[in-house]
PDB file of C-alpha atoms in Angstrom:
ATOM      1  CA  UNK A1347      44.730-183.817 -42.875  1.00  0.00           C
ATOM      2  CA  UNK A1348      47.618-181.066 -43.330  1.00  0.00           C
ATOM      3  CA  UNK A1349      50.684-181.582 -41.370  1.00  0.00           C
ATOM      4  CA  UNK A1350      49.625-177.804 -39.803  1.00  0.00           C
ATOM      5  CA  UNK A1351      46.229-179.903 -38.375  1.00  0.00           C
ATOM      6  CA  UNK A1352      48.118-182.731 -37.370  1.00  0.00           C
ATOM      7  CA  UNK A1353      50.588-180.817 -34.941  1.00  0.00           C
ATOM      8  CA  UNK A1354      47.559-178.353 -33.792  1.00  0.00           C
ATOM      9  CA  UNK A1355      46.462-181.960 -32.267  1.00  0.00           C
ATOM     10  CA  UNK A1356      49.623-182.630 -31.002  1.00  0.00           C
ATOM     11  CA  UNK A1357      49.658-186.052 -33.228  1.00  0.00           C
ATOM     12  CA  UNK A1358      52.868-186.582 -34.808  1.00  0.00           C
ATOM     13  CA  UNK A1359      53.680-184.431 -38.226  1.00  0.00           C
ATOM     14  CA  UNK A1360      55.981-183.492 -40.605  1.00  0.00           C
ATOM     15  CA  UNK A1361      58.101-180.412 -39.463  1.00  0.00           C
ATOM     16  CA  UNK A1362      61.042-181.019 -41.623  1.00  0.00           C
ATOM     17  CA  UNK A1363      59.863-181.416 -45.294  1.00  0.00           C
ATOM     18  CA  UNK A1364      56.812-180.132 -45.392  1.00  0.00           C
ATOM     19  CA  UNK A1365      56.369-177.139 -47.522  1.00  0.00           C
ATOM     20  CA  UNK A1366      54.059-175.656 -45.438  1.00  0.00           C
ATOM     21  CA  UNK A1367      55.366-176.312 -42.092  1.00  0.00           C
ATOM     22  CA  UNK A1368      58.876-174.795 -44.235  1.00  0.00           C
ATOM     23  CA  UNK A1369      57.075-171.747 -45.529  1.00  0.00           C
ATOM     24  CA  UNK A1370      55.538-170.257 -42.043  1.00  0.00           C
ATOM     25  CA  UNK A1371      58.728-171.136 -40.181  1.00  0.00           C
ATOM     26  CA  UNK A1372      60.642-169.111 -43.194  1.00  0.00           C
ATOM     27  CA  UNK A1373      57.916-166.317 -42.573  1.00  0.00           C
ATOM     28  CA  UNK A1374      58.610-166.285 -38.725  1.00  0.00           C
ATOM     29  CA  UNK A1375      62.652-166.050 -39.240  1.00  0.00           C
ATOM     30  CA  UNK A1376      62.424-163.622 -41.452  1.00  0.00           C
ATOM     31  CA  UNK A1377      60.516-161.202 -39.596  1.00  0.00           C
ATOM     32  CA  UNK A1378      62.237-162.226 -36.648  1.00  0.00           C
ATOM     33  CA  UNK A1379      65.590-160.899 -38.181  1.00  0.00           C
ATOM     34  CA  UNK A1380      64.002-157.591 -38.955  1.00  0.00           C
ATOM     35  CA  UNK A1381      62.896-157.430 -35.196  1.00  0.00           C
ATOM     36  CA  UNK A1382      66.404-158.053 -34.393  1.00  0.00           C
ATOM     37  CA  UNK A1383      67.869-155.416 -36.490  1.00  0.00           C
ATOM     38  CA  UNK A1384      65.767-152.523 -34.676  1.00  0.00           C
ATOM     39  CA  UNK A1385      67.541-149.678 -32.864  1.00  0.00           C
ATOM     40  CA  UNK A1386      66.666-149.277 -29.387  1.00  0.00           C
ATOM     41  CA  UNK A1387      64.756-146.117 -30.531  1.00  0.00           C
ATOM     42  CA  UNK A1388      62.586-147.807 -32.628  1.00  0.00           C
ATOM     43  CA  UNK A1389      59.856-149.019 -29.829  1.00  0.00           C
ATOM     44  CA  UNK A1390      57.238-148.288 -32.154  1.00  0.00           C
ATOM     45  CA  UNK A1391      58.291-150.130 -35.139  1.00  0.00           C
ATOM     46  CA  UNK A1392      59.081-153.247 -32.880  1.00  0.00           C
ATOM     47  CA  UNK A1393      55.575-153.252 -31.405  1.00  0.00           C
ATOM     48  CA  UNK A1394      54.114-153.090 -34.860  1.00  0.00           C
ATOM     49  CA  UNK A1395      56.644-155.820 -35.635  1.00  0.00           C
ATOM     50  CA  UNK A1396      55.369-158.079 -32.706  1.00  0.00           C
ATOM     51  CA  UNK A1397      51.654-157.364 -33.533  1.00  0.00           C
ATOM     52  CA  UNK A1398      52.381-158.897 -37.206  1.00  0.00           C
ATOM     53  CA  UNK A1399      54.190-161.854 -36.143  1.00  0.00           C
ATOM     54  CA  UNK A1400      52.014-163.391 -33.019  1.00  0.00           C
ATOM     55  CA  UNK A1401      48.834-164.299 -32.189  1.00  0.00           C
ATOM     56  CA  UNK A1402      47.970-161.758 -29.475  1.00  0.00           C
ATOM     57  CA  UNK A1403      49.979-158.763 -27.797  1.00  0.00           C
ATOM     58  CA  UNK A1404      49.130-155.975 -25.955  1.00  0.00           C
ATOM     59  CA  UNK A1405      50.744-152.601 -26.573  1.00  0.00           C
ATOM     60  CA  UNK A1406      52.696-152.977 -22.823  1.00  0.00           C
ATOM     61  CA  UNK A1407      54.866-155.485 -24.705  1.00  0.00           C
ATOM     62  CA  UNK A1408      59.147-155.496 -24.371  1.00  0.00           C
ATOM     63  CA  UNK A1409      60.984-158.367 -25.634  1.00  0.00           C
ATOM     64  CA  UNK A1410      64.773-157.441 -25.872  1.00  0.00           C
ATOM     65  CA  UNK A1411      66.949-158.612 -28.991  1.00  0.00           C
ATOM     66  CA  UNK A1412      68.022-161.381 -30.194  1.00  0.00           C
ATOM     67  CA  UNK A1413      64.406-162.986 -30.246  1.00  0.00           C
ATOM     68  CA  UNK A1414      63.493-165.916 -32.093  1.00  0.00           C
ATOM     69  CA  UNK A1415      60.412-167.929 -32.777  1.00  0.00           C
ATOM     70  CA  UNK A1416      59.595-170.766 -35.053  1.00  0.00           C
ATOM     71  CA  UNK A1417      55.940-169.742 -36.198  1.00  0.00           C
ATOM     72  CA  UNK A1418      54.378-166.936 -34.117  1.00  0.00           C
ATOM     73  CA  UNK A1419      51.120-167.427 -34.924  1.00  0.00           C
ATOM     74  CA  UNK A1420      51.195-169.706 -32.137  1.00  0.00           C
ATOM     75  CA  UNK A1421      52.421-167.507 -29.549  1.00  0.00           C
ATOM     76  CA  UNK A1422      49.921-165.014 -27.209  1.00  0.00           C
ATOM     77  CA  UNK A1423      51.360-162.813 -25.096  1.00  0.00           C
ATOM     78  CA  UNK A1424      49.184-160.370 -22.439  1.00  0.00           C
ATOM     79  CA  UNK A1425      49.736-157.208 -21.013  1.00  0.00           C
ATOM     80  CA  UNK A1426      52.885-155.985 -19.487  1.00  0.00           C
ATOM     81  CA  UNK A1427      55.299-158.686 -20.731  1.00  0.00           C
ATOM     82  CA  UNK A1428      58.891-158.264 -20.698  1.00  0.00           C
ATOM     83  CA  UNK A1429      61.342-160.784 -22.229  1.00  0.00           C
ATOM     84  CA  UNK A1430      65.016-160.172 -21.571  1.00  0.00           C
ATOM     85  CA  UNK A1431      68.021-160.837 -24.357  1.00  0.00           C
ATOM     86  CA  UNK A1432      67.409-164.393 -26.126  1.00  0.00           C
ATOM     87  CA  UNK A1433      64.125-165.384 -25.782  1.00  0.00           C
ATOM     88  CA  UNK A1434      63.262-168.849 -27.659  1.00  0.00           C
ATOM     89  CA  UNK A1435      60.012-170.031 -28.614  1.00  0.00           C
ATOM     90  CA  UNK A1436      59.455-173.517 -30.257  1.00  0.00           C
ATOM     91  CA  UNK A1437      55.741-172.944 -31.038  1.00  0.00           C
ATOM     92  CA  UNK A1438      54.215-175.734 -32.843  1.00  0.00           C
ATOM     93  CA  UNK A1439      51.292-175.406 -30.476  1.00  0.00           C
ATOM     94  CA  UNK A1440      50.394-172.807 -28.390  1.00  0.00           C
ATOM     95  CA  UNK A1441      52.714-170.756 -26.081  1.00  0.00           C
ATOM     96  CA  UNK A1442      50.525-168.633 -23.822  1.00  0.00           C
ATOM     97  CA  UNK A1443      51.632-166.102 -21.456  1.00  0.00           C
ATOM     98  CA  UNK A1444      49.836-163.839 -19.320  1.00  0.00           C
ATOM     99  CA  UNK A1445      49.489-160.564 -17.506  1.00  0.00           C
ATOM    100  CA  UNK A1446      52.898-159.316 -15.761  1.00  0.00           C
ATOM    101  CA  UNK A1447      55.296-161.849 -16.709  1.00  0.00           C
ATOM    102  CA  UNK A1448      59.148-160.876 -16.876  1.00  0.00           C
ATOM    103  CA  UNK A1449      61.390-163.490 -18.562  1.00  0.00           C
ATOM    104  CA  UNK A1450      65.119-163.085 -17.798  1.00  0.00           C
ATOM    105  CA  UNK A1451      67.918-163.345 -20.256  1.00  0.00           C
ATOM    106  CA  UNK A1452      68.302-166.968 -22.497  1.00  0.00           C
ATOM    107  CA  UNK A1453      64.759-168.906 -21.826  1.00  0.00           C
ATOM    108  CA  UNK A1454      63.531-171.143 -23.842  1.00  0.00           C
ATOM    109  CA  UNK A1455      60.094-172.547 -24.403  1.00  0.00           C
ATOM    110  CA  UNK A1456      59.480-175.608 -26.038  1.00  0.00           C
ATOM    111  CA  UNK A1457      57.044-177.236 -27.363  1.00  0.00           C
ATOM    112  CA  UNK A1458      57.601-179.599 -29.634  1.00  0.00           C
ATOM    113  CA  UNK A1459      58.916-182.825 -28.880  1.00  0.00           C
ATOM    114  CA  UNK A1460      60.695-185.668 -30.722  1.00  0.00           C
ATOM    115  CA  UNK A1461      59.655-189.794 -30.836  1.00  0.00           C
ATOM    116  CA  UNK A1462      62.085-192.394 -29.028  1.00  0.00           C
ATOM    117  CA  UNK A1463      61.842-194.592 -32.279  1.00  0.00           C
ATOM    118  CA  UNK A1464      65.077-193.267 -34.349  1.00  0.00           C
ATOM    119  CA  UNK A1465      62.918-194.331 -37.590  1.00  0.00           C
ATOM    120  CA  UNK A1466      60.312-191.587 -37.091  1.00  0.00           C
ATOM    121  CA  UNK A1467      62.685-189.193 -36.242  1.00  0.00           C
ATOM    122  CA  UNK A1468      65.371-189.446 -38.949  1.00  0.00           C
ATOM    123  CA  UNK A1469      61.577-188.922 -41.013  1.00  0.00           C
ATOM    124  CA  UNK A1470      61.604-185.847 -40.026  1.00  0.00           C
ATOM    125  CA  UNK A1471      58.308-186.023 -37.404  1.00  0.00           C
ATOM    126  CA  UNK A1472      57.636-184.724 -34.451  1.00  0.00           C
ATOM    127  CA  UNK A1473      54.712-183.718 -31.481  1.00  0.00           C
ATOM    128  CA  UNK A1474      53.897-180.351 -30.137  1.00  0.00           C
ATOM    129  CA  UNK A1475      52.523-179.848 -26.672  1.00  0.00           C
ATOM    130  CA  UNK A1476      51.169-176.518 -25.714  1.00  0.00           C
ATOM    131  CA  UNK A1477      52.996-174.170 -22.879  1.00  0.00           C
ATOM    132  CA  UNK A1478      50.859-172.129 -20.936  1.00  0.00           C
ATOM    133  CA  UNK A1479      52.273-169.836 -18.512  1.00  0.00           C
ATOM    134  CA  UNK A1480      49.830-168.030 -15.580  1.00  0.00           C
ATOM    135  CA  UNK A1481      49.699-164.278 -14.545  1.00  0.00           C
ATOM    136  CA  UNK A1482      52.369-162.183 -12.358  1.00  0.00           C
ATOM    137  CA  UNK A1483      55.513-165.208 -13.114  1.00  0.00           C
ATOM    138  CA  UNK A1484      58.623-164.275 -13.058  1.00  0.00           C
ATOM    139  CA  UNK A1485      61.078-166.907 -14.681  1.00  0.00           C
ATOM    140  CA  UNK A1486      65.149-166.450 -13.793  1.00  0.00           C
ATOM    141  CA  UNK A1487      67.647-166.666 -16.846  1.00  0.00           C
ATOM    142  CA  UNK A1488      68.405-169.804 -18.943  1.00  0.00           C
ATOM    143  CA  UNK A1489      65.356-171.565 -17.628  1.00  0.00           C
ATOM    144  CA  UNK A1490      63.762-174.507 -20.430  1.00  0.00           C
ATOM    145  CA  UNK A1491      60.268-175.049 -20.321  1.00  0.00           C
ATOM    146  CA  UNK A1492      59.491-177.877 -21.976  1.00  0.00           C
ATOM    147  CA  UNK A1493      56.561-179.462 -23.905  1.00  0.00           C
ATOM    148  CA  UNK A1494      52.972-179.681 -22.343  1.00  0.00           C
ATOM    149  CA  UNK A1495      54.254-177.319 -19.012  1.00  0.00           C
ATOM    150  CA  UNK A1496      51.515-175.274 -17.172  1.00  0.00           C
ATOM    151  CA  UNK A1497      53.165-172.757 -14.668  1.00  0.00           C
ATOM    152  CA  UNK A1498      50.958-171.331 -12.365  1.00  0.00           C
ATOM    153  CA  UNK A1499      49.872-167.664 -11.690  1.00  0.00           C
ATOM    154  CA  UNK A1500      52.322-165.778  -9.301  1.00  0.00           C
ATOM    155  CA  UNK A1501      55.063-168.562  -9.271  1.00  0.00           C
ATOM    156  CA  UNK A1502      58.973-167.858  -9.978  1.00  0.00           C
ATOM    157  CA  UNK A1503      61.215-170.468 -11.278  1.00  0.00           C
ATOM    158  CA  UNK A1504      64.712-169.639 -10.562  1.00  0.00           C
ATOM    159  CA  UNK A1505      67.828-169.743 -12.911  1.00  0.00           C
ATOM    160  CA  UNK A1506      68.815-172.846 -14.452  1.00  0.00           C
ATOM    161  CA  UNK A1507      65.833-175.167 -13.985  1.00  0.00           C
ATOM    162  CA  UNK A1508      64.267-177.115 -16.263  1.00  0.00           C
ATOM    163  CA  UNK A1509      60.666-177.282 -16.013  1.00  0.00           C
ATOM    164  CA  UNK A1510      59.516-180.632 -17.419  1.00  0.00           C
ATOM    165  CA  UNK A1511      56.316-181.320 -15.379  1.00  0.00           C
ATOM    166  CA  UNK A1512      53.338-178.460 -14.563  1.00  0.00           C
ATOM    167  CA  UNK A1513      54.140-176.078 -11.400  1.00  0.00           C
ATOM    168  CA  UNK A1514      51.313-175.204  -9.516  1.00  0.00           C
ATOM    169  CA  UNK A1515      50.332-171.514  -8.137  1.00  0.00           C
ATOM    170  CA  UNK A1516      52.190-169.156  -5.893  1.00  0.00           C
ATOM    171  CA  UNK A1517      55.581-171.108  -5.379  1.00  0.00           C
ATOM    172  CA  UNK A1518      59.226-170.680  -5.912  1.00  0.00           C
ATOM    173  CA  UNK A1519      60.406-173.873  -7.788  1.00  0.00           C
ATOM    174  CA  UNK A1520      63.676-174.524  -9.060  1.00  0.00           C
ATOM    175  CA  UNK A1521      65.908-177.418 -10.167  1.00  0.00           C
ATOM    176  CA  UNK A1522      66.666-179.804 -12.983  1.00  0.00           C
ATOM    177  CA  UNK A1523      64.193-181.218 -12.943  1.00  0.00           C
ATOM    178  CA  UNK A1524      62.421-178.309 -11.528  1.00  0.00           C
ATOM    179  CA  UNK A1525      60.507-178.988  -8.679  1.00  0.00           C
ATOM    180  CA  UNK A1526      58.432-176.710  -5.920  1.00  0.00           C
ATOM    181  CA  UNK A1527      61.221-175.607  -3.074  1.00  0.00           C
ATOM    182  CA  UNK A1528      58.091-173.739  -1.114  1.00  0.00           C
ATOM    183  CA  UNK A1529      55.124-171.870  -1.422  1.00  0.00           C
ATOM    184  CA  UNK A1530      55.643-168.119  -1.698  1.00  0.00           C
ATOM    185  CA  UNK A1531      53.462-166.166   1.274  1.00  0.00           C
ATOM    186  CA  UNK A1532      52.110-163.159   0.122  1.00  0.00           C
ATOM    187  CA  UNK A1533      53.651-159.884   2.197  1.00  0.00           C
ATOM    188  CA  UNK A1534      51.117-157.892   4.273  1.00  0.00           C
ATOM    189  CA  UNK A1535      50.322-154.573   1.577  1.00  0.00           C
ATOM    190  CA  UNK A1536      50.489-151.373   3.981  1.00  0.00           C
ATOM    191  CA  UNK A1537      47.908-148.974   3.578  1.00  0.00           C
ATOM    192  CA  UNK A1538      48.806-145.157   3.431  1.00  0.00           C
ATOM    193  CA  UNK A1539      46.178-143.223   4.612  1.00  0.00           C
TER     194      UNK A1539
END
């Protein structure tokens, strides 16, 4: 089994030394860095950018520079998405986003993960856990998601928090750890006749 197969099932694997692992995460920085060097201007060559480097993206796509990402193939993205300045993605395993998500500046989603046992670490292994985050979430700056996370549609995780454990549907949570603060109650639409 390849040390790519071993992470897609989250078992532990080589991320350091293999050549492999070394060669796609070379791929990924590299075309991250010519991402990063766009102009403003140049919406159309970052789109065609994005589309190269991860799994899925729709054309309603803005993620501002710096952005960074260890694989990309990894990472699906749906429509509308905006990603403020420094946007980090540790995708060993999946990283799934959906519909009408806005990120604010300096998140960071990550899914890999490290053993307690110093002798498998200093080897160089590691886990990945996938991060899947629901429809219509909005996610306030510096916020960590970390590995294995489900947040659900239409929640909003405020500033600061560290998300270590899944957040359900429809609620502001915050904290470190992050934890649900309240549901969020849905405002009466008017209708305009």
């Amino acid at each position: 089994m390849t040390e790519k197969e071993k992470a897609a099932l989250g078992l532990l694997y080589d991320a350091n030394y293999d050549p492999q692992i070394l060669a796609d995460r070379a791929r990924a920085q590299d075309i991250c860095l010519d991402y990063n060097q766009t102009r403003t201007a140049q919406a159309g060559e970052r789109l065609r950018i994005l589309q190269a480097l991860l799994a899925r993206c729709d054309e309603h796509i803005i993620i501002e520079p710096p952005f960074f990402v260890d694989y990309g193939y990894n990472m699906r993205v749906g429509k509308h998405f905006y990603a403020n300045h420094n946007l980090t993605v540790l995708d060993g395993a999946p990283v799934t986003f959906g519909d009408h998500v806005y990120l604010s500046p300096n998140c960071g989603f990550y899914t890999a993960g490290h053993p307690l046992d110093a002798a498998e670490r200093n080897a160089g292994l590691e886990y990945a856990k996938p991060i899947t985050v629901g429809n219509n979430v909005w996610i306030g700056a510096h916020v960590c998601v970390l590995p294995g996370v489900t947040i659900g549609d239409g929640s909003v995780i405020g500033a600061g928090s560290v998300v270590n454990r899944d957040i359900p549907a429809g609620v502001l949570a915050a904290g470190n750890p992050c934890r649900v603060l309240r549901e969020i109650e849905p405002k009466p639409r008017r209708v305009i006749l």
